[in-house]
Amino acid sequence: MPETTAVKFEVKYLQILDETGKADEKLMPKLSKEQILRMYELMVEGRIFDDILFKLQREGRVLTFAPGKGQEAAQVGSVLAMEKDDWIAPAFRENTAFIALGMPMDVIIQYWGGDERGNKMPDGINSLPVAIPVGGHITHAVGMAWAFKLQKKKSTMVCFFGDGASSKGDFYEGLNMAGVFKAPLVAICQNNQWAISVPVKQQTAAETLAQKAIAFGFEGIKVDGNDVFAMYKATKDALEKVKAGKGPVLIEAYTYRLSDHTTADDAKKYRDPKEVEKWVLKDPIVRLKKYVIEKKLASEAELQKIEGSARKKVDDAVKRAEQIQPAGPTDIFEYTYSKKPWHVQEELEDFKRTYSEKVDR
Ligand SMILES: Cc1ncc(C[n+]2csc(CCOP(=O)(O)OP(=O)(O)O)c2C)c(N)n1
Ligand SMILES: [Mg+2]
């Protein structure tokens, strides 16, 4: 292209299932009845998991917890589009993505209970640990994606982060490098419109977050993040493109955090309740339920049964998590180094001398 030619860019928007539960059949991905009901089941499990963990925190049974209420479609749609060898790099609000990935719920609860062993992924769960530092894991994900490419592996990294993370240097550094090296990366920015009390308007003057991909030299697409079919299709298409060596894709999942930022936050202090009410009407589970009923894929009673077993699954996981023997106090000295440096060894010995009665168990 001549250097003097103007270049036009476009950011597509994808919605398949609207708020009333009507799907655009022309855009609808190929999904069996079982797959659609599985989407529903996982989204409900995520919602109930959230609800129960929030209450457990209030009872002092888990520590600070980050709920994902409202973001279930963004997480379930994308994870179900992944293949066996693909990996996720989560932030800290991806409990529903973990559930969809097949991670045992008791391990997730163990993590939120403050036990770091819950951040060690069980075999077969292709996920990096929970990343609390905002945006930092984007660079890890890109590094891993690039490594997959160098090793000629078929895997792709699917990296989740929030709108707030898109203001971090890690986002620009990571995605820029991913573009240059055509790293197999699908970056999913869950734009839930708030970074704690900071609205997305204060993160960027850009109209969309998806358009930031253009500067990195790859495709960015804005997707209705409360539409599980659109998230599934966008992720599947992105994975196909990435696996064909055509470079990374940035998906902006336009969604909303219906709950507080964490159990340590009170969103009523900075959010207009009218805004929340507007988004309650766009609830991803409600619209999928309408679709399922309308298409006669399941009856109300069958869906209630799914909800009942989801609740039981979470309750059982809580019981299992609470039976796990707590980690020993010297664990804080473990797992960072394969061989402890002298100063860590010295601190460990000092700790043992000072707190011998607590260590001997
Ligand atoms: C590097 C860093 N800075 C600040 C924080 C405190 N913090 C935790 S979550 C958060 C906002 C994140 O917003 P966003 O990326 O939109 O994700 P969301 O919480 O909405 O899922 C902040 C500032 C942190 N964890 N890490
Ligand atoms: Mg956010």
CSV table of C-alpha atoms and ligand atoms in Angstrom, one decimal:
chain,number,residue,atom,x,y,z
A,1,MET,CA,0.0,0.0,0.0
A,2,PRO,CA,1.4,3.5,-0.9
A,3,GLU,CA,2.6,5.3,2.2
A,4,THR,CA,0.4,8.2,1.5
A,5,THR,CA,-2.9,6.2,1.3
A,6,ALA,CA,-5.3,6.8,4.2
A,7,VAL,CA,-6.1,3.7,6.2
A,8,LYS,CA,-9.6,3.0,7.5
A,9,PHE,CA,-10.3,0.7,10.4
A,10,GLU,CA,-13.4,-0.9,11.6
A,11,VAL,CA,-14.4,-2.4,15.0
A,12,LYS,CA,-17.1,-5.0,14.6
A,13,TYR,CA,-19.8,-5.5,17.2
A,14,LEU,CA,-21.2,-9.0,17.7
A,15,GLN,CA,-24.5,-9.8,19.4
A,16,ILE,CA,-26.4,-13.0,18.7
A,17,LEU,CA,-28.8,-13.4,21.7
A,18,ASP,CA,-30.6,-10.2,22.6
A,19,GLU,CA,-32.0,-9.2,26.0
A,20,THR,CA,-35.4,-10.7,25.2
A,21,GLY,CA,-33.8,-14.1,24.5
A,22,LYS,CA,-34.2,-13.9,20.7
A,23,ALA,CA,-31.2,-15.3,18.7
A,24,ASP,CA,-30.1,-14.1,15.3
A,25,GLU,CA,-30.2,-17.5,13.5
A,26,LYS,CA,-27.9,-16.3,10.7
A,27,LEU,CA,-25.1,-15.7,13.2
A,28,MET,CA,-25.9,-18.6,15.5
A,29,PRO,CA,-22.9,-21.0,16.0
A,30,LYS,CA,-23.5,-24.7,15.6
A,31,LEU,CA,-24.4,-25.9,19.1
A,32,SER,CA,-26.3,-29.0,20.2
A,33,LYS,CA,-29.1,-28.9,22.7
A,34,GLU,CA,-26.7,-30.6,25.2
A,35,GLN,CA,-24.1,-27.9,24.6
A,36,ILE,CA,-26.6,-25.1,25.2
A,37,LEU,CA,-27.9,-26.7,28.4
A,38,ARG,CA,-24.3,-27.2,29.5
A,39,MET,CA,-23.8,-23.4,29.0
A,40,TYR,CA,-26.8,-22.8,31.2
A,41,GLU,CA,-25.7,-25.2,33.8
A,42,LEU,CA,-22.2,-23.7,34.1
A,43,MET,CA,-23.5,-20.2,34.2
A,44,VAL,CA,-25.9,-21.1,37.0
A,45,GLU,CA,-23.1,-22.9,38.9
A,46,GLY,CA,-21.0,-19.8,38.6
A,47,ARG,CA,-23.8,-17.6,39.9
A,48,ILE,CA,-24.6,-19.8,42.8
A,49,PHE,CA,-20.9,-20.3,43.6
A,50,ASP,CA,-20.7,-16.5,43.8
A,51,ASP,CA,-23.7,-16.1,46.0
A,52,ILE,CA,-22.6,-18.7,48.5
A,53,LEU,CA,-19.0,-17.5,48.6
A,54,PHE,CA,-20.2,-14.0,49.3
A,55,LYS,CA,-22.2,-15.3,52.3
A,56,LEU,CA,-19.3,-17.4,53.5
A,57,GLN,CA,-17.1,-14.3,53.6
A,58,ARG,CA,-19.7,-12.5,55.7
A,59,GLU,CA,-19.6,-15.5,58.1
A,60,GLY,CA,-15.8,-15.3,58.2
A,61,ARG,CA,-15.4,-18.6,56.5
A,62,VAL,CA,-13.5,-17.3,53.5
A,63,LEU,CA,-11.4,-14.1,53.1
A,64,THR,CA,-11.9,-11.2,50.7
A,65,PHE,CA,-13.8,-12.6,47.6
A,66,ALA,CA,-14.2,-11.1,44.1
A,67,PRO,CA,-17.7,-12.0,42.7
A,68,GLY,CA,-18.3,-12.3,39.0
A,69,LYS,CA,-22.1,-11.8,39.0
A,70,GLY,CA,-23.2,-10.7,35.6
A,71,GLN,CA,-20.0,-11.9,33.8
A,72,GLU,CA,-21.0,-15.6,33.5
A,73,ALA,CA,-21.6,-15.5,29.8
A,74,ALA,CA,-18.3,-13.8,29.0
A,75,GLN,CA,-16.5,-16.6,30.9
A,76,VAL,CA,-18.5,-19.7,30.0
A,77,GLY,CA,-18.9,-18.8,26.3
A,78,SER,CA,-15.1,-18.3,25.9
A,79,VAL,CA,-13.9,-21.3,27.9
A,80,LEU,CA,-16.3,-23.6,26.1
A,81,ALA,CA,-14.9,-22.5,22.7
A,82,MET,CA,-11.4,-23.6,23.8
A,83,GLU,CA,-9.7,-26.8,22.8
A,84,LYS,CA,-8.0,-29.3,25.1
A,85,ASP,CA,-4.5,-27.9,24.6
A,86,ASP,CA,-5.4,-24.3,25.1
A,87,TRP,CA,-4.6,-22.4,28.4
A,88,ILE,CA,-6.1,-19.6,30.3
A,89,ALA,CA,-4.4,-16.8,32.2
A,90,PRO,CA,-7.0,-15.5,34.6
A,91,ALA,CA,-7.1,-12.3,36.6
A,92,PHE,CA,-9.0,-12.6,39.9
A,93,ARG,CA,-12.7,-12.6,38.9
A,94,GLU,CA,-12.6,-15.8,36.8
A,95,ASN,CA,-14.3,-18.3,39.1
A,96,THR,CA,-16.9,-19.2,36.6
A,97,ALA,CA,-14.2,-19.6,34.0
A,98,PHE,CA,-12.5,-22.0,36.4
A,99,ILE,CA,-15.7,-24.0,36.9
A,100,ALA,CA,-16.2,-24.2,33.1
A,101,LEU,CA,-12.6,-25.4,32.8
A,102,GLY,CA,-13.4,-28.3,35.1
A,103,MET,CA,-11.5,-27.0,38.2
A,104,PRO,CA,-12.9,-28.7,41.3
A,105,MET,CA,-14.9,-26.1,43.3
A,106,ASP,CA,-13.3,-27.0,46.6
A,107,VAL,CA,-9.9,-26.0,45.3
A,108,ILE,CA,-11.3,-22.6,44.2
A,109,ILE,CA,-12.8,-22.2,47.7
A,110,GLN,CA,-9.6,-23.2,49.3
A,111,TYR,CA,-7.9,-20.4,47.5
A,112,TRP,CA,-10.4,-17.8,48.6
A,113,GLY,CA,-10.1,-19.2,52.1
A,114,GLY,CA,-6.5,-17.9,52.1
A,115,ASP,CA,-4.8,-21.2,51.4
A,116,GLU,CA,-2.3,-20.7,48.6
A,117,ARG,CA,-2.4,-24.4,47.9
A,118,GLY,CA,-5.8,-23.6,46.2
A,119,ASN,CA,-3.8,-21.6,43.7
A,120,LYS,CA,-2.0,-24.6,42.4
A,121,MET,CA,-3.8,-25.9,39.4
A,122,PRO,CA,-4.8,-29.6,39.6
A,123,ASP,CA,-3.3,-31.8,36.8
A,124,GLY,CA,-5.2,-31.3,33.5
A,125,ILE,CA,-6.4,-27.8,34.4
A,126,ASN,CA,-4.6,-25.6,31.9
A,127,SER,CA,-4.5,-22.3,33.8
A,128,LEU,CA,-2.0,-20.0,35.3
A,129,PRO,CA,-2.6,-19.1,39.0
A,130,VAL,CA,-5.0,-16.3,40.0
A,131,ALA,CA,-3.3,-13.0,39.3
A,132,ILE,CA,-4.2,-10.2,41.8
A,133,PRO,CA,-1.7,-7.6,40.4
A,134,VAL,CA,-3.8,-5.8,37.8
A,135,GLY,CA,-2.6,-6.5,34.3
A,136,GLY,CA,0.7,-8.1,35.2
A,137,HIS,CA,-0.3,-11.5,34.0
A,138,ILE,CA,-0.9,-10.2,30.5
A,139,THR,CA,2.9,-10.2,29.9
A,140,HIS,CA,3.1,-13.7,31.4
A,141,ALA,CA,0.4,-14.9,29.0
A,142,VAL,CA,2.2,-13.3,26.0
A,143,GLY,CA,5.5,-14.9,27.0
A,144,MET,CA,3.8,-18.3,27.3
A,145,ALA,CA,2.0,-17.8,24.0
A,146,TRP,CA,5.3,-17.0,22.3
A,147,ALA,CA,6.9,-20.0,23.9
A,148,PHE,CA,4.1,-22.2,22.5
A,149,LYS,CA,4.9,-20.8,19.1
A,150,LEU,CA,8.7,-21.4,19.4
A,151,GLN,CA,8.0,-24.9,20.6
A,152,LYS,CA,5.6,-25.5,17.7
A,153,LYS,CA,2.8,-26.4,20.0
A,154,LYS,CA,-0.8,-26.2,19.0
A,155,SER,CA,-1.8,-24.4,22.2
A,156,THR,CA,-3.2,-20.9,22.5
A,157,MET,CA,-3.2,-18.6,25.5
A,158,VAL,CA,-6.6,-17.1,26.4
A,159,CYS,CA,-5.9,-14.2,28.7
A,160,PHE,CA,-8.7,-12.6,30.8
A,161,PHE,CA,-8.4,-9.1,32.2
A,162,GLY,CA,-10.5,-6.1,33.0
A,163,ASP,CA,-11.1,-2.7,31.6
A,164,GLY,CA,-8.9,-1.2,34.4
A,165,ALA,CA,-6.0,-3.4,33.3
A,166,SER,CA,-6.2,-1.8,29.8
A,167,SER,CA,-4.7,1.3,31.4
A,168,LYS,CA,-1.6,-0.6,32.6
A,169,GLY,CA,1.7,-0.5,30.8
A,170,ASP,CA,1.7,-4.3,30.9
A,171,PHE,CA,-1.3,-4.3,28.5
A,172,TYR,CA,0.5,-2.1,26.0
A,173,GLU,CA,3.8,-3.9,26.3
A,174,GLY,CA,2.3,-7.4,26.2
A,175,LEU,CA,-0.1,-6.9,23.4
A,176,ASN,CA,2.4,-4.9,21.3
A,177,MET,CA,4.8,-7.8,21.6
A,178,ALA,CA,2.1,-10.3,20.9
A,179,GLY,CA,1.4,-8.5,17.6
A,180,VAL,CA,5.0,-8.3,16.6
A,181,PHE,CA,5.7,-11.9,17.2
A,182,LYS,CA,2.3,-13.1,16.1
A,183,ALA,CA,2.0,-14.9,19.4
A,184,PRO,CA,-1.0,-17.3,19.7
A,185,LEU,CA,-3.0,-15.2,22.1
A,186,VAL,CA,-6.7,-14.4,22.5
A,187,ALA,CA,-6.9,-11.5,24.9
A,188,ILE,CA,-10.3,-11.1,26.5
A,189,CYS,CA,-10.9,-7.8,28.1
A,190,GLN,CA,-14.0,-8.1,30.3
A,191,ASN,CA,-15.2,-4.5,30.2
A,192,ASN,CA,-17.4,-4.6,33.2
A,193,GLN,CA,-17.3,-0.8,33.1
A,194,TRP,CA,-15.8,-0.3,36.5
A,195,ALA,CA,-12.3,-0.7,38.0
A,196,ILE,CA,-13.4,-0.6,41.7
A,197,SER,CA,-14.8,2.9,41.8
A,198,VAL,CA,-13.3,4.2,38.5
A,199,PRO,CA,-15.7,4.2,35.6
A,200,VAL,CA,-14.4,3.1,32.2
A,201,LYS,CA,-14.8,6.7,30.9
A,202,GLN,CA,-11.8,7.6,33.1
A,203,GLN,CA,-9.7,4.8,31.8
A,204,THR,CA,-9.8,5.9,28.2
A,205,ALA,CA,-11.0,8.5,25.8
A,206,ALA,CA,-11.3,5.8,23.1
A,207,GLU,CA,-14.8,4.8,22.1
A,208,THR,CA,-14.1,1.1,22.5
A,209,LEU,CA,-11.4,-0.9,24.2
A,210,ALA,CA,-11.4,-3.3,21.2
A,211,GLN,CA,-10.0,-0.6,18.9
A,212,LYS,CA,-6.8,-0.6,20.9
A,213,ALA,CA,-5.9,-3.8,19.0
A,214,ILE,CA,-5.6,-1.8,15.8
A,215,ALA,CA,-2.5,0.0,17.1
A,216,PHE,CA,-0.9,-3.4,17.9
A,217,GLY,CA,-1.6,-4.6,14.3
A,218,PHE,CA,-4.3,-7.2,14.9
A,219,GLU,CA,-8.0,-7.6,15.1
A,220,GLY,CA,-10.1,-6.2,17.9
A,221,ILE,CA,-13.8,-7.0,18.2
A,222,LYS,CA,-16.4,-5.8,20.6
A,223,VAL,CA,-18.8,-8.4,21.7
A,224,ASP,CA,-22.0,-8.4,23.9
A,225,GLY,CA,-20.4,-10.0,26.9
A,226,ASN,CA,-23.8,-10.9,28.3
A,227,ASP,CA,-24.5,-13.1,25.3
A,228,VAL,CA,-23.1,-16.5,25.7
A,229,PHE,CA,-23.5,-17.4,22.1
A,230,ALA,CA,-21.7,-14.3,20.9
A,231,MET,CA,-18.8,-14.9,23.3
A,232,TYR,CA,-18.6,-18.6,22.2
A,233,LYS,CA,-18.6,-17.6,18.5
A,234,ALA,CA,-16.1,-14.7,18.9
A,235,THR,CA,-13.7,-16.9,20.9
A,236,LYS,CA,-14.0,-19.8,18.5
A,237,ASP,CA,-13.4,-17.6,15.5
A,238,ALA,CA,-10.5,-15.9,17.2
A,239,LEU,CA,-8.9,-19.2,18.1
A,240,GLU,CA,-9.2,-20.4,14.6
A,241,LYS,CA,-7.5,-17.3,13.3
A,242,VAL,CA,-4.8,-17.5,15.9
A,243,LYS,CA,-4.1,-21.2,15.2
A,244,ALA,CA,-3.9,-20.5,11.5
A,245,GLY,CA,-0.9,-18.2,12.4
A,246,LYS,CA,-2.8,-15.0,11.6
A,247,GLY,CA,-1.8,-13.3,14.8
A,248,PRO,CA,-3.5,-12.5,18.1
A,249,VAL,CA,-7.1,-11.2,18.6
A,250,LEU,CA,-8.5,-8.8,21.2
A,251,ILE,CA,-12.0,-9.4,22.3
A,252,GLU,CA,-13.8,-6.7,24.3
A,253,ALA,CA,-16.5,-8.4,26.2
A,254,TYR,CA,-18.9,-5.6,27.0
A,255,THR,CA,-20.5,-6.6,30.2
A,256,TYR,CA,-21.3,-5.3,33.7
A,257,ARG,CA,-20.2,-6.1,37.2
A,258,LEU,CA,-23.6,-6.5,39.0
A,259,SER,CA,-22.1,-7.0,42.4
A,260,ASP,CA,-19.6,-5.1,44.5
A,261,HIS,CA,-15.9,-5.1,43.4
A,262,THR,CA,-15.1,-7.5,46.2
A,263,THR,CA,-16.5,-8.3,49.6
A,264,ALA,CA,-14.4,-5.4,50.9
A,265,ASP,CA,-16.2,-2.9,48.7
A,266,ASP,CA,-19.6,-1.1,48.8
A,267,ALA,CA,-20.5,-0.2,45.2
A,268,LYS,CA,-23.5,1.8,46.4
A,269,LYS,CA,-21.1,4.5,47.5
A,270,TYR,CA,-20.1,5.4,44.0
A,271,ARG,CA,-22.6,3.8,41.6
A,272,ASP,CA,-26.0,5.0,40.6
A,273,PRO,CA,-28.5,2.2,41.5
A,274,LYS,CA,-30.4,3.1,38.2
A,275,GLU,CA,-27.4,2.0,36.2
A,276,VAL,CA,-27.3,-1.3,38.0
A,277,GLU,CA,-31.1,-1.7,37.4
A,278,LYS,CA,-30.6,-1.2,33.7
A,279,TRP,CA,-28.0,-3.9,33.6
A,280,VAL,CA,-30.1,-6.3,35.6
A,281,LEU,CA,-32.4,-6.4,32.6
A,282,LYS,CA,-29.5,-7.6,30.5
A,283,ASP,CA,-28.7,-10.5,32.8
A,284,PRO,CA,-26.9,-13.2,30.8
A,285,ILE,CA,-28.6,-16.1,32.6
A,286,VAL,CA,-32.1,-14.7,32.3
A,287,ARG,CA,-31.8,-14.2,28.5
A,288,LEU,CA,-30.4,-17.7,28.0
A,289,LYS,CA,-33.2,-19.1,30.1
A,290,LYS,CA,-35.7,-17.3,27.9
A,291,TYR,CA,-34.1,-18.8,24.8
A,292,VAL,CA,-34.1,-22.3,26.2
A,293,ILE,CA,-37.7,-22.1,27.2
A,294,GLU,CA,-38.8,-20.5,23.9
A,295,LYS,CA,-36.9,-23.1,21.9
A,296,LYS,CA,-38.3,-25.9,24.1
A,297,LEU,CA,-34.8,-27.2,24.9
A,298,ALA,CA,-35.9,-27.7,28.5
A,299,SER,CA,-38.9,-27.0,30.7
A,300,GLU,CA,-39.0,-24.7,33.7
A,301,ALA,CA,-39.0,-27.8,35.9
A,302,GLU,CA,-35.9,-29.2,34.2
A,303,LEU,CA,-34.1,-25.9,34.6
A,304,GLN,CA,-35.0,-25.8,38.2
A,305,LYS,CA,-33.5,-29.2,38.6
A,306,ILE,CA,-30.2,-27.9,37.1
A,307,GLU,CA,-30.3,-25.0,39.6
A,308,GLY,CA,-30.9,-27.5,42.4
A,309,SER,CA,-28.0,-29.7,41.5
A,310,ALA,CA,-25.8,-26.6,41.1
A,311,ARG,CA,-26.6,-25.6,44.6
A,312,LYS,CA,-25.8,-29.0,45.9
A,313,LYS,CA,-22.6,-29.1,44.0
A,314,VAL,CA,-21.4,-25.9,45.6
A,315,ASP,CA,-22.6,-26.9,49.1
A,316,ASP,CA,-20.7,-30.2,48.8
A,317,ALA,CA,-17.6,-28.4,47.6
A,318,VAL,CA,-17.8,-26.0,50.7
A,319,LYS,CA,-17.9,-29.1,53.0
A,320,ARG,CA,-14.9,-30.6,51.2
A,321,ALA,CA,-13.0,-27.4,51.3
A,322,GLU,CA,-13.6,-26.9,55.0
A,323,GLN,CA,-12.4,-30.4,55.8
A,324,ILE,CA,-8.9,-29.7,54.3
A,325,GLN,CA,-6.2,-29.6,57.0
A,326,PRO,CA,-4.9,-25.9,57.1
A,327,ALA,CA,-1.4,-25.3,55.8
A,328,GLY,CA,1.3,-25.2,58.4
A,329,PRO,CA,2.7,-21.8,59.5
A,330,THR,CA,6.2,-22.5,58.0
A,331,ASP,CA,4.6,-22.8,54.5
A,332,ILE,CA,5.2,-19.1,54.0
A,333,PHE,CA,8.9,-20.0,53.6
A,334,GLU,CA,8.2,-22.6,51.0
A,335,TYR,CA,7.5,-22.8,47.3
A,336,THR,CA,9.2,-19.6,46.1
A,337,TYR,CA,12.7,-21.0,45.7
A,338,SER,CA,13.8,-24.6,44.8
A,339,LYS,CA,16.7,-24.1,47.1
A,340,LYS,CA,16.2,-21.5,49.9
A,341,PRO,CA,18.7,-18.7,49.9
A,342,TRP,CA,20.6,-18.3,53.2
A,343,HIS,CA,18.5,-15.4,54.5
A,344,VAL,CA,15.2,-17.2,54.0
A,345,GLN,CA,16.7,-20.3,55.7
A,346,GLU,CA,17.8,-18.1,58.6
A,347,GLU,CA,14.3,-16.6,58.9
A,348,LEU,CA,12.8,-20.1,58.9
A,349,GLU,CA,15.0,-21.3,61.7
A,350,ASP,CA,14.4,-18.2,63.7
A,351,PHE,CA,10.6,-18.6,63.2
A,352,LYS,CA,10.8,-22.2,64.3
A,353,ARG,CA,12.8,-21.2,67.5
A,354,THR,CA,10.3,-18.4,68.3
A,355,TYR,CA,7.1,-20.2,67.6
A,356,SER,CA,8.0,-23.8,68.2
A,357,GLU,CA,4.7,-24.7,69.9
A,358,LYS,CA,2.8,-23.6,66.7
A,359,VAL,CA,5.2,-25.3,64.3
A,360,ASP,CA,5.0,-28.7,65.9
A,361,ARG,CA,1.7,-30.0,64.5
B,1,LIG,C1,-1.0,-3.4,40.1
B,1,LIG,C2,-2.2,-3.2,40.9
B,1,LIG,N1,-2.7,-2.0,41.2
B,1,LIG,C3,-3.8,-1.8,41.9
B,1,LIG,C4,-4.5,-2.9,42.4
B,1,LIG,C5,-5.8,-2.8,43.2
B,1,LIG,N2,-6.9,-3.2,42.4
B,1,LIG,C6,-7.4,-4.4,42.5
B,1,LIG,S1,-8.6,-4.7,41.4
B,1,LIG,C7,-8.4,-3.2,40.8
B,1,LIG,C8,-9.3,-2.7,39.6
B,1,LIG,C9,-9.3,-3.7,38.5
B,1,LIG,O1,-10.2,-3.3,37.5
B,1,LIG,P1,-10.4,-4.1,36.2
B,1,LIG,O2,-9.1,-4.3,35.5
B,1,LIG,O3,-11.5,-3.4,35.4
B,1,LIG,O4,-11.0,-5.5,36.7
B,1,LIG,P2,-12.3,-5.8,37.5
B,1,LIG,O5,-12.0,-5.6,39.0
B,1,LIG,O6,-13.4,-4.8,37.1
B,1,LIG,O7,-12.7,-7.2,37.2
B,1,LIG,C10,-7.5,-2.4,41.4
B,1,LIG,C11,-7.1,-1.1,41.1
B,1,LIG,C12,-3.9,-4.2,42.2
B,1,LIG,N3,-4.5,-5.3,42.6
B,1,LIG,N4,-2.8,-4.3,41.4
B,2,MG,MG,-13.5,-3.7,35.4
